Amino acid sequence: MVVSPDPMDPPPPGPTLPLLPLRFTLQNDLAARGRLQSRAPARPSRNLSEWQDLLCPQPGTDPPSPSDLEGRHALRAASELAGSSKVSYPQTNMANKGPSFGLSRDVQAKIEKKYDDELEERLVEWIVTQCGSDVGRPDRGRLGFQVWLKNGIILGKLVNTLFPDGSKPVKVPDSPPTMVFKQMEQIAQFLKAAETYGVVKTDIFQTVDLFEAKDMAAVQRTLMALGSLAVTKVDGQYRGDPSWFMKKAQENKRDFSDSQMKEGKNVIGLQMGSNRGASQAGMTGYGRPRQIIS
């Protein structure tokens, strides 16, 4: 009689393998690695400078993209092969970001549509007239305008021309700064000087709006507010056509004498009504009622 095995029964135990000591296993693993390394082809001997010249081109050539992870990993591997952990990575720009997608892209597109090309021409003309022709002119378009103002040098010169001699708020270096934080610091000095000049905080852009070209329309609004203040102040510092900007409303303070104030107490204001003018005297009724014919 053959009895079929129950499918719910556990399987029969198989042959058990002997457990090797942990020390013996580690020794075999290390020995195997040593044999593999001995069979590997010899790597070319390069020092750290040679690897950097190979992976990081010299100035004048296109540097590797900061987002290129393979290039960074290769440079780190080169430093390990050269026997040093100190590697001078190529200078990266913190504004280099990947493209945005979805809702972020839609929002950014709406912000970019607010940029006014005609307003850009007017602002460029004013900046060149106010600062001089040595500042040059930018390429047409939003990105050209951003690159022109990005390092903050032209903005510093612009706001300095609006202040009298001896009280220049922005320290402009002789040579344009190349480091990122120096350029952003120059923009921050301009924003602080613009607020001191009288531009309200709601009209002042953020540093990243210009440096990373996030909102160039906000940069235009700040420059328009600065130009409007310069036209409104009659101090002789503004240069250019006054019709480029609208003058801001000025205070019109009135001084009344005591006799005029007393006479005003005897006048009935129009808010209280008047007994003069048109009246309903002699008027008939308001007309016949509506006739409804069935």
PDB file of C-alpha atoms in Angstrom, residues 149-247:
ATOM      1  CA  LEU A 149      23.267  93.421 -14.671  1.00  0.00           C
ATOM      2  CA  LYS A 150      24.161  90.101 -13.059  1.00  0.00           C
ATOM      3  CA  ASN A 151      27.448  91.044 -11.352  1.00  0.00           C
ATOM      4  CA  GLY A 152      25.913  94.161  -9.752  1.00  0.00           C
ATOM      5  CA  ILE A 153      28.582  96.591 -10.996  1.00  0.00           C
ATOM      6  CA  ILE A 154      26.264  98.573 -13.295  1.00  0.00           C
ATOM      7  CA  LEU A 155      23.540  98.694 -10.650  1.00  0.00           C
ATOM      8  CA  GLY A 156      26.045 100.039  -8.117  1.00  0.00           C
ATOM      9  CA  LYS A 157      27.192 102.745 -10.516  1.00  0.00           C
ATOM     10  CA  LEU A 158      23.581 103.663 -11.295  1.00  0.00           C
ATOM     11  CA  VAL A 159      22.495 104.197  -7.707  1.00  0.00           C
ATOM     12  CA  ASN A 160      25.724 106.051  -6.872  1.00  0.00           C
ATOM     13  CA  THR A 161      24.988 108.658  -9.557  1.00  0.00           C
ATOM     14  CA  LEU A 162      21.710 109.504  -7.806  1.00  0.00           C
ATOM     15  CA  PHE A 163      23.458 110.452  -4.559  1.00  0.00           C
ATOM     16  CA  PRO A 164      25.518 113.621  -4.099  1.00  0.00           C
ATOM     17  CA  ASP A 165      29.295 113.496  -4.060  1.00  0.00           C
ATOM     18  CA  GLY A 166      30.749 112.276  -0.790  1.00  0.00           C
ATOM     19  CA  SER A 167      27.821 110.014   0.096  1.00  0.00           C
ATOM     20  CA  LYS A 168      28.068 107.143  -2.367  1.00  0.00           C
ATOM     21  CA  PRO A 169      26.367 104.145  -0.717  1.00  0.00           C
ATOM     22  CA  VAL A 170      27.792 101.341  -2.886  1.00  0.00           C
ATOM     23  CA  LYS A 171      31.478 100.529  -3.080  1.00  0.00           C
ATOM     24  CA  VAL A 172      32.177  99.576  -6.686  1.00  0.00           C
ATOM     25  CA  PRO A 173      35.386  97.530  -7.215  1.00  0.00           C
ATOM     26  CA  ASP A 174      37.790  98.379 -10.009  1.00  0.00           C
ATOM     27  CA  SER A 175      37.521  94.950 -11.621  1.00  0.00           C
ATOM     28  CA  PRO A 176      34.201  93.070 -11.865  1.00  0.00           C
ATOM     29  CA  PRO A 177      33.930  90.270  -9.276  1.00  0.00           C
ATOM     30  CA  THR A 178      34.086  86.722 -10.558  1.00  0.00           C
ATOM     31  CA  MET A 179      33.088  84.826  -7.414  1.00  0.00           C
ATOM     32  CA  VAL A 180      29.407  84.088  -6.948  1.00  0.00           C
ATOM     33  CA  PHE A 181      29.009  85.424  -3.413  1.00  0.00           C
ATOM     34  CA  LYS A 182      30.822  88.654  -4.334  1.00  0.00           C
ATOM     35  CA  GLN A 183      28.404  89.283  -7.198  1.00  0.00           C
ATOM     36  CA  MET A 184      25.389  88.588  -4.997  1.00  0.00           C
ATOM     37  CA  GLU A 185      26.820  90.868  -2.312  1.00  0.00           C
ATOM     38  CA  GLN A 186      27.127  93.647  -4.905  1.00  0.00           C
ATOM     39  CA  ILE A 187      23.447  93.218  -5.819  1.00  0.00           C
ATOM     40  CA  ALA A 188      22.479  93.287  -2.138  1.00  0.00           C
ATOM     41  CA  GLN A 189      24.320  96.597  -1.690  1.00  0.00           C
ATOM     42  CA  PHE A 190      22.333  98.074  -4.569  1.00  0.00           C
ATOM     43  CA  LEU A 191      19.036  96.918  -3.037  1.00  0.00           C
ATOM     44  CA  LYS A 192      19.936  98.456   0.313  1.00  0.00           C
ATOM     45  CA  ALA A 193      20.942 101.742  -1.344  1.00  0.00           C
ATOM     46  CA  ALA A 194      17.699 101.797  -3.365  1.00  0.00           C
ATOM     47  CA  GLU A 195      15.681 101.384  -0.171  1.00  0.00           C
ATOM     48  CA  THR A 196      17.676 104.207   1.431  1.00  0.00           C
ATOM     49  CA  TYR A 197      16.930 106.372  -1.602  1.00  0.00           C
ATOM     50  CA  GLY A 198      13.200 105.904  -1.036  1.00  0.00           C
ATOM     51  CA  VAL A 199      12.082 102.820  -2.957  1.00  0.00           C
ATOM     52  CA  VAL A 200       9.489 100.939  -0.917  1.00  0.00           C
ATOM     53  CA  LYS A 201      10.143  97.315  -0.014  1.00  0.00           C
ATOM     54  CA  THR A 202       7.242  96.040  -2.095  1.00  0.00           C
ATOM     55  CA  ASP A 203       8.954  97.416  -5.233  1.00  0.00           C
ATOM     56  CA  ILE A 204      12.371  95.863  -4.486  1.00  0.00           C
ATOM     57  CA  PHE A 205      13.270  92.545  -6.108  1.00  0.00           C
ATOM     58  CA  GLN A 206      15.085  89.672  -4.453  1.00  0.00           C
ATOM     59  CA  THR A 207      18.716  88.903  -5.218  1.00  0.00           C
ATOM     60  CA  VAL A 208      17.883  85.561  -6.839  1.00  0.00           C
ATOM     61  CA  ASP A 209      15.345  87.258  -9.123  1.00  0.00           C
ATOM     62  CA  LEU A 210      18.255  88.846 -10.954  1.00  0.00           C
ATOM     63  CA  PHE A 211      21.137  86.455 -10.310  1.00  0.00           C
ATOM     64  CA  GLU A 212      19.210  83.339 -11.302  1.00  0.00           C
ATOM     65  CA  ALA A 213      16.847  85.141 -13.724  1.00  0.00           C
ATOM     66  CA  LYS A 214      13.838  83.949 -11.762  1.00  0.00           C
ATOM     67  CA  ASP A 215      11.805  87.157 -12.151  1.00  0.00           C
ATOM     68  CA  MET A 216      13.324  89.784 -14.441  1.00  0.00           C
ATOM     69  CA  ALA A 217      10.004  91.648 -14.482  1.00  0.00           C
ATOM     70  CA  ALA A 218      10.555  92.390 -10.774  1.00  0.00           C
ATOM     71  CA  VAL A 219      13.965  93.842 -11.670  1.00  0.00           C
ATOM     72  CA  GLN A 220      12.269  96.130 -14.178  1.00  0.00           C
ATOM     73  CA  ARG A 221       9.755  97.264 -11.541  1.00  0.00           C
ATOM     74  CA  THR A 222      12.545  98.180  -9.132  1.00  0.00           C
ATOM     75  CA  LEU A 223      14.395 100.193 -11.759  1.00  0.00           C
ATOM     76  CA  MET A 224      11.158 101.955 -12.759  1.00  0.00           C
ATOM     77  CA  ALA A 225      10.469 102.881  -9.135  1.00  0.00           C
ATOM     78  CA  LEU A 226      14.040 104.158  -8.780  1.00  0.00           C
ATOM     79  CA  GLY A 227      13.724 106.259 -11.934  1.00  0.00           C
ATOM     80  CA  SER A 228      10.371 107.693 -10.815  1.00  0.00           C
ATOM     81  CA  LEU A 229      11.913 108.820  -7.540  1.00  0.00           C
ATOM     82  CA  ALA A 230      14.880 110.346  -9.367  1.00  0.00           C
ATOM     83  CA  VAL A 231      12.547 112.359 -11.628  1.00  0.00           C
ATOM     84  CA  THR A 232      10.384 113.465  -8.713  1.00  0.00           C
ATOM     85  CA  LYS A 233      13.332 114.720  -6.655  1.00  0.00           C
ATOM     86  CA  VAL A 234      14.483 118.030  -8.071  1.00  0.00           C
ATOM     87  CA  ASP A 235      18.103 117.762  -6.916  1.00  0.00           C
ATOM     88  CA  GLY A 236      19.934 117.838 -10.248  1.00  0.00           C
ATOM     89  CA  GLN A 237      21.161 114.229 -10.031  1.00  0.00           C
ATOM     90  CA  TYR A 238      18.810 112.821 -12.677  1.00  0.00           C
ATOM     91  CA  ARG A 239      20.081 112.650 -16.242  1.00  0.00           C
ATOM     92  CA  GLY A 240      17.899 111.764 -19.177  1.00  0.00           C
ATOM     93  CA  ASP A 241      14.476 112.458 -20.567  1.00  0.00           C
ATOM     94  CA  PRO A 242      11.960 113.252 -17.764  1.00  0.00           C
ATOM     95  CA  SER A 243       9.198 111.643 -19.833  1.00  0.00           C
ATOM     96  CA  TRP A 244      10.788 108.221 -19.368  1.00  0.00           C
ATOM     97  CA  PHE A 245       9.294 107.938 -15.874  1.00  0.00           C
ATOM     98  CA  MET A 246       6.159 109.128 -14.136  1.00  0.00           C
ATOM     99  CA  LYS A 247       6.500 111.576 -11.278  1.00  0.00           C
TER     100      LYS A 247
END
